[in-house]
Amino acid sequence: MGDPIVIDRLTKDFDGFRAVDDLSLTVRQGSFLGFLGPNGAGKTTTIKIMTNLLAASGGSAVLNGIDVVQHPKEALAQVGAVVETPEFYPYLTPNETLAYLGEIRGMTREDISRRTKEVLETVKMTEWADKRIGKFSKGMKQRVAIAQAMLHEPSVIILDEPTSGLDPRGMYEVREILNELSKHDYTIFMSSHLLNEVQEVCSDVALINRGRLLRSGSVEELLEQASVKRIEVRTKQQMSGELLNSISKLEGVQELRASGENQFMFSLTGKDEEQAQMLLRLQSLGLNVVSYKESGLALESLYMSLIKDSR
Amino acid sequence: MMAEVSVNSTPREARALPSDLKQVGVVAKYDVMKYLRSRRLLGMLIIEAIVLIAITVLLATSSNPKTADGVVGQYAGFATILIVIGATLFGGDAIVSEYQGRTGYLLFPNPIKKVSIIIGKFISAVAAMVLILVIYYAIALVAGLVMGNGFSTLGLASLGLAILYGISALAVAFLISSFMKGTAGSLILTFALFFFVLDIISSIMGQLGGIKPWFLLNFAGSSLSYVTTDPFPVDSVETLDIGGGQSFTFYSFYPDIGLSIAVMVAYAVVALVLAYLIFRRREMSA
């Protein structure tokens, strides 16, 4: 069987504005791909085309071997999706909503009943199964949305910023569900701009900006390529202008800035060897280094540098 | 403890997608549930009850001699109002609500064609409209039996025309709903169109311009009332001398039943096809 998601030269124009620009991307079977990009990068537009919510201006999006642009019904047969934050029919309960969508997908009554129990348990909504959704919180609705995406045991799950707009507890709960999903036999395509989320749960990453693919590959590969690091240093002595001036002249130091009375940060291009050498150089300036660490995530560094380059 | 996500207890490949027709039935079933639970149907039944009580009381207290067709005709005269309200409540936001209410994000990514969605919704709206009209005419026919001492066969013809007018009004409501951006605007436009806009146009054309507005839906729909009149009224022109060598001409036009049926069928088909074409092209872009 071929790759479950193949996007080829996908383009989408809105009144002269190109939201997706010749995007090509392949997602391998069983992977959990984080589709990363800043706001307005074209993530949601791409997902909307993949889920038949928008028509493409050009190119194709093939799901399980079927072009969703040409044959949406067939292409979406084995796909579950949560796009933006969907609203539910307020007069239906989760049980009824899942029955509705299950019947549309041709599930038998027994299948619907069994899977409804399983997926609502997975998203911890069992006790709300017979309550009308109208009064649910955003987080509860998002959990039901994820449940409906899993209901029919799809081979592909598409999630559009599933933690967007949720409070910290809601985000934690959804991430827990994502972690659970990642252990199973799904190919998952998840857009996000939360780098920690992606680094935590995804096996693969695709970075886009201005509708164009910047980089894609496994998280490990990309982290290996992430050569720009942000280093945060805390010293025993206070940072004077003179000291900062000396530090800025050290080889490899970029974007230096004081971040406190006895703290500063800078960018460093290089790997572990360069990082170790830099510590020695700082100490050679007479700095009493209390802590010396990478700030933020490696993926974030790569992301920021790629986004910056693409502007 | 999180539940295990079971995989492949029913093989994915073994589950065939239902036919488009079967999906139409699924959409219709759950849309009927919407009417039942959103209290629109209940509200409509309450309005119907008020109209029925008012007409029945007026007829019962009137000392004029009555025939079965005459009694049913009195009820039929108000059926158009029920149809206008029904078209607004059951069809006015049928499509736009999926966009404005964002429920389209839940429904559209499923393997279902938009033609199945719109037909399913239309069937449920028609079912609700037919239910309202059948109850209304059943009581009108019973009133004809009691007060007019006979069964009104013309009343049955009126019911048929009322159902046809209801279907075509719903189709127009779906068309409005397919291109409007907001639910409130769609509901208001649907109601206004049938409640007075079309009436004003047909009055201007007919009574002042001398043009028979046979092609307007409200004019064709008014046949449901005239059909109970025996003999059926005929078009007339009266010229009134208003002095000073000037005169004023009054035109009275009545719908032809056969032509009205054709007009209503044409409106239903054309409006629904246009609604589908717009719906099919409409994107969830906001």
mmCIF file of N, CA, C and O in Angstrom, chain B residues 173-239:
data_model
loop_
_atom_site.group_PDB
_atom_site.id
_atom_site.type_symbol
_atom_site.label_atom_id
_atom_site.label_comp_id
_atom_site.label_asym_id
_atom_site.label_seq_id
_atom_site.Cartn_x
_atom_site.Cartn_y
_atom_site.Cartn_z
ATOM 1 N N ALA B 173 -36.914 29.099 -0.004
ATOM 2 C CA ALA B 173 -36.249 29.359 1.282
ATOM 3 C C ALA B 173 -34.861 28.709 1.302
ATOM 4 O O ALA B 173 -33.879 29.300 1.782
ATOM 5 N N PHE B 174 -34.745 27.504 0.774
ATOM 6 C CA PHE B 174 -33.438 26.836 0.688
ATOM 7 C C PHE B 174 -32.484 27.629 -0.210
ATOM 8 O O PHE B 174 -31.299 27.727 0.077
ATOM 9 N N LEU B 175 -33.040 28.147 -1.301
ATOM 10 C CA LEU B 175 -32.200 28.940 -2.210
ATOM 11 C C LEU B 175 -31.655 30.171 -1.484
ATOM 12 O O LEU B 175 -30.454 30.468 -1.566
ATOM 13 N N ILE B 176 -32.522 30.859 -0.776
ATOM 14 C CA ILE B 176 -32.075 32.044 -0.022
ATOM 15 C C ILE B 176 -31.020 31.619 1.000
ATOM 16 O O ILE B 176 -29.977 32.259 1.157
ATOM 17 N N SER B 177 -31.292 30.525 1.671
ATOM 18 C CA SER B 177 -30.377 30.032 2.702
ATOM 19 C C SER B 177 -29.019 29.602 2.138
ATOM 20 O O SER B 177 -28.019 29.592 2.848
ATOM 21 N N SER B 178 -29.010 29.267 0.860
ATOM 22 C CA SER B 178 -27.754 28.774 0.273
ATOM 23 C C SER B 178 -26.750 29.892 0.006
ATOM 24 O O SER B 178 -25.552 29.651 -0.046
ATOM 25 N N PHE B 179 -27.255 31.123 -0.190
ATOM 26 C CA PHE B 179 -26.293 32.202 -0.490
ATOM 27 C C PHE B 179 -26.175 33.250 0.606
ATOM 28 O O PHE B 179 -25.243 34.039 0.602
ATOM 29 N N MET B 180 -27.107 33.264 1.532
ATOM 30 C CA MET B 180 -27.023 34.269 2.597
ATOM 31 C C MET B 180 -25.882 33.934 3.565
ATOM 32 O O MET B 180 -25.556 32.774 3.771
ATOM 33 N N LYS B 181 -25.295 34.985 4.151
ATOM 34 C CA LYS B 181 -24.169 34.759 5.053
ATOM 35 C C LYS B 181 -24.604 34.560 6.498
ATOM 36 O O LYS B 181 -23.916 33.919 7.281
ATOM 37 N N GLY B 182 -25.739 35.145 6.851
ATOM 38 C CA GLY B 182 -26.178 35.045 8.237
ATOM 39 C C GLY B 182 -27.538 34.395 8.364
ATOM 40 O O GLY B 182 -28.393 34.532 7.480
ATOM 41 N N THR B 183 -27.732 33.686 9.463
ATOM 42 C CA THR B 183 -28.995 32.998 9.698
ATOM 43 C C THR B 183 -30.151 33.983 9.832
ATOM 44 O O THR B 183 -31.207 33.799 9.215
ATOM 45 N N ALA B 184 -29.951 35.042 10.630
ATOM 46 C CA ALA B 184 -31.029 35.997 10.874
ATOM 47 C C ALA B 184 -31.466 36.663 9.571
ATOM 48 O O ALA B 184 -32.663 36.768 9.277
ATOM 49 N N GLY B 185 -30.493 37.071 8.769
ATOM 50 C CA GLY B 185 -30.798 37.720 7.497
ATOM 51 C C GLY B 185 -31.566 36.789 6.576
ATOM 52 O O GLY B 185 -32.508 37.210 5.889
ATOM 53 N N SER B 186 -31.175 35.533 6.579
ATOM 54 C CA SER B 186 -31.830 34.551 5.722
ATOM 55 C C SER B 186 -33.285 34.339 6.147
ATOM 56 O O SER B 186 -34.191 34.285 5.304
ATOM 57 N N LEU B 187 -33.493 34.241 7.450
ATOM 58 C CA LEU B 187 -34.858 34.047 7.956
ATOM 59 C C LEU B 187 -35.730 35.266 7.642
ATOM 60 O O LEU B 187 -36.865 35.127 7.181
ATOM 61 N N ILE B 188 -35.164 36.445 7.872
ATOM 62 C CA ILE B 188 -35.941 37.675 7.645
ATOM 63 C C ILE B 188 -36.272 37.832 6.161
ATOM 64 O O ILE B 188 -37.400 38.152 5.792
ATOM 65 N N LEU B 189 -35.282 37.592 5.304
ATOM 66 C CA LEU B 189 -35.515 37.749 3.867
ATOM 67 C C LEU B 189 -36.582 36.772 3.377
ATOM 68 O O LEU B 189 -37.460 37.134 2.585
ATOM 69 N N THR B 190 -36.508 35.524 3.855
ATOM 70 C CA THR B 190 -37.502 34.527 3.441
ATOM 71 C C THR B 190 -38.903 34.977 3.858
ATOM 72 O O THR B 190 -39.843 34.960 3.052
ATOM 73 N N PHE B 191 -39.019 35.392 5.115
ATOM 74 C CA PHE B 191 -40.325 35.797 5.628
ATOM 75 C C PHE B 191 -40.850 37.030 4.877
ATOM 76 O O PHE B 191 -41.999 37.063 4.434
ATOM 77 N N ALA B 192 -39.975 38.006 4.735
ATOM 78 C CA ALA B 192 -40.394 39.258 4.079
ATOM 79 C C ALA B 192 -40.799 38.999 2.628
ATOM 80 O O ALA B 192 -41.794 39.556 2.146
ATOM 81 N N LEU B 193 -40.043 38.168 1.947
ATOM 82 C CA LEU B 193 -40.327 37.887 0.537
ATOM 83 C C LEU B 193 -41.746 37.355 0.360
ATOM 84 O O LEU B 193 -42.501 37.838 -0.482
ATOM 85 N N PHE B 194 -42.086 36.360 1.190
ATOM 86 C CA PHE B 194 -43.397 35.736 1.032
ATOM 87 C C PHE B 194 -44.509 36.530 1.707
ATOM 88 O O PHE B 194 -45.653 36.460 1.290
ATOM 89 N N PHE B 195 -44.157 37.244 2.759
ATOM 90 C CA PHE B 195 -45.205 37.913 3.533
ATOM 91 C C PHE B 195 -45.681 39.193 2.859
ATOM 92 O O PHE B 195 -46.860 39.489 2.885
ATOM 93 N N PHE B 196 -44.766 39.958 2.271
ATOM 94 C CA PHE B 196 -45.262 41.179 1.629
ATOM 95 C C PHE B 196 -44.541 41.563 0.330
ATOM 96 O O PHE B 196 -45.138 42.202 -0.522
ATOM 97 N N VAL B 197 -43.291 41.187 0.150
ATOM 98 C CA VAL B 197 -42.584 41.646 -1.051
ATOM 99 C C VAL B 197 -43.268 41.132 -2.320
ATOM 100 O O VAL B 197 -43.590 41.913 -3.230
ATOM 101 N N LEU B 198 -43.519 39.832 -2.373
ATOM 102 C CA LEU B 198 -44.171 39.271 -3.559
ATOM 103 C C LEU B 198 -45.587 39.802 -3.716
ATOM 104 O O LEU B 198 -46.063 40.024 -4.839
ATOM 105 N N ASP B 199 -46.258 40.002 -2.589
ATOM 106 C CA ASP B 199 -47.631 40.550 -2.644
ATOM 107 C C ASP B 199 -47.641 41.948 -3.236
ATOM 108 O O ASP B 199 -48.500 42.289 -4.047
ATOM 109 N N ILE B 200 -46.670 42.753 -2.806
ATOM 110 C CA ILE B 200 -46.589 44.122 -3.328
ATOM 111 C C ILE B 200 -46.327 44.093 -4.834
ATOM 112 O O ILE B 200 -46.983 44.785 -5.613
ATOM 113 N N ILE B 201 -45.397 43.243 -5.232
ATOM 114 C CA ILE B 201 -45.059 43.161 -6.670
ATOM 115 C C ILE B 201 -46.276 42.718 -7.477
ATOM 116 O O ILE B 201 -46.615 43.314 -8.509
ATOM 117 N N SER B 202 -46.957 41.682 -6.989
ATOM 118 C CA SER B 202 -48.102 41.182 -7.772
ATOM 119 C C SER B 202 -49.243 42.194 -7.787
ATOM 120 O O SER B 202 -49.963 42.312 -8.785
ATOM 121 N N SER B 203 -49.384 42.956 -6.689
ATOM 122 C CA SER B 203 -50.433 43.987 -6.662
ATOM 123 C C SER B 203 -50.134 45.089 -7.671
ATOM 124 O O SER B 203 -51.020 45.536 -8.413
ATOM 125 N N ILE B 204 -48.883 45.525 -7.664
ATOM 126 C CA ILE B 204 -48.499 46.590 -8.604
ATOM 127 C C ILE B 204 -48.697 46.121 -10.041
ATOM 128 O O ILE B 204 -49.281 46.820 -10.875
ATOM 129 N N MET B 205 -48.230 44.922 -10.302
ATOM 130 C CA MET B 205 -48.338 44.408 -11.673
ATOM 131 C C MET B 205 -49.785 44.180 -12.082
ATOM 132 O O MET B 205 -50.211 44.570 -13.171
ATOM 133 N N GLY B 206 -50.511 43.521 -11.179
ATOM 134 C CA GLY B 206 -51.861 43.110 -11.524
ATOM 135 C C GLY B 206 -52.860 44.229 -11.478
ATOM 136 O O GLY B 206 -53.468 44.567 -12.505
ATOM 137 N N GLN B 207 -53.007 44.836 -10.306
ATOM 138 C CA GLN B 207 -54.083 45.802 -10.129
ATOM 139 C C GLN B 207 -53.795 47.129 -10.816
ATOM 140 O O GLN B 207 -54.696 47.813 -11.284
ATOM 141 N N LEU B 208 -52.547 47.523 -10.871
ATOM 142 C CA LEU B 208 -52.219 48.811 -11.480
ATOM 143 C C LEU B 208 -51.732 48.684 -12.915
ATOM 144 O O LEU B 208 -52.105 49.467 -13.773
ATOM 145 N N GLY B 209 -50.916 47.674 -13.137
ATOM 146 C CA GLY B 209 -50.312 47.561 -14.466
ATOM 147 C C GLY B 209 -51.129 46.759 -15.454
ATOM 148 O O GLY B 209 -50.859 46.785 -16.660
ATOM 149 N N GLY B 210 -52.098 46.032 -14.943
ATOM 150 C CA GLY B 210 -52.903 45.213 -15.832
ATOM 151 C C GLY B 210 -52.192 43.989 -16.372
ATOM 152 O O GLY B 210 -52.576 43.416 -17.372
ATOM 153 N N ILE B 211 -51.120 43.618 -15.692
ATOM 154 C CA ILE B 211 -50.377 42.415 -16.124
ATOM 155 C C ILE B 211 -50.716 41.279 -15.166
ATOM 156 O O ILE B 211 -50.535 41.414 -13.951
ATOM 157 N N LYS B 212 -51.178 40.210 -15.684
ATOM 158 C CA LYS B 212 -51.530 39.069 -14.824
ATOM 159 C C LYS B 212 -50.246 38.407 -14.307
ATOM 160 O O LYS B 212 -49.460 37.891 -15.109
ATOM 161 N N PRO B 213 -50.031 38.413 -12.997
ATOM 162 C CA PRO B 213 -48.743 37.893 -12.476
ATOM 163 C C PRO B 213 -48.751 36.379 -12.282
ATOM 164 O O PRO B 213 -48.416 35.883 -11.194
ATOM 165 N N TRP B 214 -49.124 35.667 -13.306
ATOM 166 C CA TRP B 214 -49.249 34.208 -13.200
ATOM 167 C C TRP B 214 -47.927 33.536 -12.873
ATOM 168 O O TRP B 214 -47.873 32.441 -12.348
ATOM 169 N N PHE B 215 -46.838 34.236 -13.168
ATOM 170 C CA PHE B 215 -45.503 33.643 -12.983
ATOM 171 C C PHE B 215 -44.941 33.870 -11.577
ATOM 172 O O PHE B 215 -43.863 33.384 -11.254
ATOM 173 N N LEU B 216 -45.653 34.612 -10.743
ATOM 174 C CA LEU B 216 -45.176 34.837 -9.381
ATOM 175 C C LEU B 216 -45.674 33.721 -8.458
ATOM 176 O O LEU B 216 -46.845 33.324 -8.531
ATOM 177 N N LEU B 217 -44.794 33.283 -7.582
ATOM 178 C CA LEU B 217 -45.110 32.116 -6.761
ATOM 179 C C LEU B 217 -46.293 32.376 -5.831
ATOM 180 O O LEU B 217 -47.142 31.501 -5.638
ATOM 181 N N ASN B 218 -46.351 33.567 -5.262
ATOM 182 C CA ASN B 218 -47.454 33.836 -4.328
ATOM 183 C C ASN B 218 -48.800 33.845 -5.057
ATOM 184 O O ASN B 218 -49.808 33.413 -4.514
ATOM 185 N N PHE B 219 -48.787 34.332 -6.295
ATOM 186 C CA PHE B 219 -50.025 34.352 -7.093
ATOM 187 C C PHE B 219 -50.459 32.920 -7.403
ATOM 188 O O PHE B 219 -51.632 32.571 -7.254
ATOM 189 N N ALA B 220 -49.501 32.098 -7.812
ATOM 190 C CA ALA B 220 -49.812 30.688 -8.078
ATOM 191 C C ALA B 220 -50.291 30.014 -6.798
ATOM 192 O O ALA B 220 -51.233 29.204 -6.816
ATOM 193 N N GLY B 221 -49.644 30.358 -5.678
ATOM 194 C CA GLY B 221 -49.999 29.743 -4.396
ATOM 195 C C GLY B 221 -51.387 30.125 -3.930
ATOM 196 O O GLY B 221 -52.048 29.347 -3.223
ATOM 197 N N SER B 222 -51.856 31.298 -4.354
ATOM 198 C CA SER B 222 -53.194 31.721 -3.916
ATOM 199 C C SER B 222 -54.288 30.834 -4.509
ATOM 200 O O SER B 222 -55.444 30.893 -4.087
ATOM 201 N N SER B 223 -53.925 30.001 -5.465
ATOM 202 C CA SER B 223 -54.898 29.070 -6.055
ATOM 203 C C SER B 223 -55.458 28.114 -4.998
ATOM 204 O O SER B 223 -56.564 27.611 -5.134
ATOM 205 N N LEU B 224 -54.702 27.867 -3.922
ATOM 206 C CA LEU B 224 -55.166 26.943 -2.885
ATOM 207 C C LEU B 224 -56.412 27.483 -2.185
ATOM 208 O O LEU B 224 -57.206 26.720 -1.628
ATOM 209 N N SER B 225 -56.569 28.791 -2.225
ATOM 210 C CA SER B 225 -57.746 29.396 -1.614
ATOM 211 C C SER B 225 -58.906 29.446 -2.609
ATOM 212 O O SER B 225 -60.029 29.083 -2.298
ATOM 213 N N TYR B 226 -58.608 29.897 -3.842
ATOM 214 C CA TYR B 226 -59.663 30.044 -4.851
ATOM 215 C C TYR B 226 -60.258 28.704 -5.289
ATOM 216 O O TYR B 226 -61.389 28.657 -5.754
ATOM 217 N N VAL B 227 -59.491 27.631 -5.126
ATOM 218 C CA VAL B 227 -59.968 26.340 -5.626
ATOM 219 C C VAL B 227 -61.226 25.878 -4.880
ATOM 220 O O VAL B 227 -62.014 25.079 -5.393
ATOM 221 N N THR B 228 -61.429 26.402 -3.678
ATOM 222 C CA THR B 228 -62.619 26.009 -2.918
ATOM 223 C C THR B 228 -63.850 26.831 -3.309
ATOM 224 O O THR B 228 -64.937 26.594 -2.820
ATOM 225 N N THR B 229 -63.629 27.848 -4.164
ATOM 226 C CA THR B 229 -64.741 28.705 -4.588
ATOM 227 C C THR B 229 -65.460 28.078 -5.777
ATOM 228 O O THR B 229 -64.820 27.687 -6.748
ATOM 229 N N ASP B 230 -66.757 27.970 -5.656
ATOM 230 C CA ASP B 230 -67.549 27.382 -6.743
ATOM 231 C C ASP B 230 -68.688 28.330 -7.089
ATOM 232 O O ASP B 230 -69.526 28.613 -6.223
ATOM 233 N N PRO B 231 -68.771 28.899 -8.272
ATOM 234 C CA PRO B 231 -67.875 28.673 -9.409
ATOM 235 C C PRO B 231 -66.536 29.388 -9.228
ATOM 236 O O PRO B 231 -66.446 30.362 -8.484
ATOM 237 N N PHE B 232 -65.552 28.879 -9.943
ATOM 238 C CA PHE B 232 -64.207 29.454 -9.858
ATOM 239 C C PHE B 232 -64.234 30.882 -10.427
ATOM 240 O O PHE B 232 -64.801 31.113 -11.491
ATOM 241 N N PRO B 233 -63.680 31.863 -9.720
ATOM 242 C CA PRO B 233 -63.750 33.241 -10.222
ATOM 243 C C PRO B 233 -62.961 33.426 -11.529
ATOM 244 O O PRO B 233 -61.974 32.724 -11.759
ATOM 245 N N VAL B 234 -63.427 34.346 -12.318
ATOM 246 C CA VAL B 234 -62.738 34.611 -13.593
ATOM 247 C C VAL B 234 -62.172 36.036 -13.584
ATOM 248 O O VAL B 234 -62.656 36.906 -12.858
ATOM 249 N N ASP B 235 -61.144 36.232 -14.389
ATOM 250 C CA ASP B 235 -60.508 37.558 -14.480
ATOM 251 C C ASP B 235 -61.527 38.605 -14.932
ATOM 252 O O ASP B 235 -62.411 38.306 -15.745
ATOM 253 N N SER B 236 -61.380 39.803 -14.411
ATOM 254 C CA SER B 236 -62.307 40.854 -14.818
ATOM 255 C C SER B 236 -61.593 42.203 -14.873
ATOM 256 O O SER B 236 -60.565 42.405 -14.217
ATOM 257 N N VAL B 237 -62.175 43.090 -15.668
ATOM 258 C CA VAL B 237 -61.638 44.450 -15.786
ATOM 259 C C VAL B 237 -62.813 45.409 -15.605
ATOM 260 O O VAL B 237 -63.849 45.252 -16.240
ATOM 261 N N GLU B 238 -62.654 46.362 -14.702
ATOM 262 C CA GLU B 238 -63.715 47.341 -14.473
ATOM 263 C C GLU B 238 -63.143 48.737 -14.642
ATOM 264 O O GLU B 238 -62.072 49.036 -14.114
ATOM 265 N N THR B 239 -63.857 49.542 -15.361
ATOM 266 C CA THR B 239 -63.405 50.920 -15.550
ATOM 267 C C THR B 239 -64.361 51.860 -14.811
ATOM 268 O O THR B 239 -65.572 51.790 -14.991
#
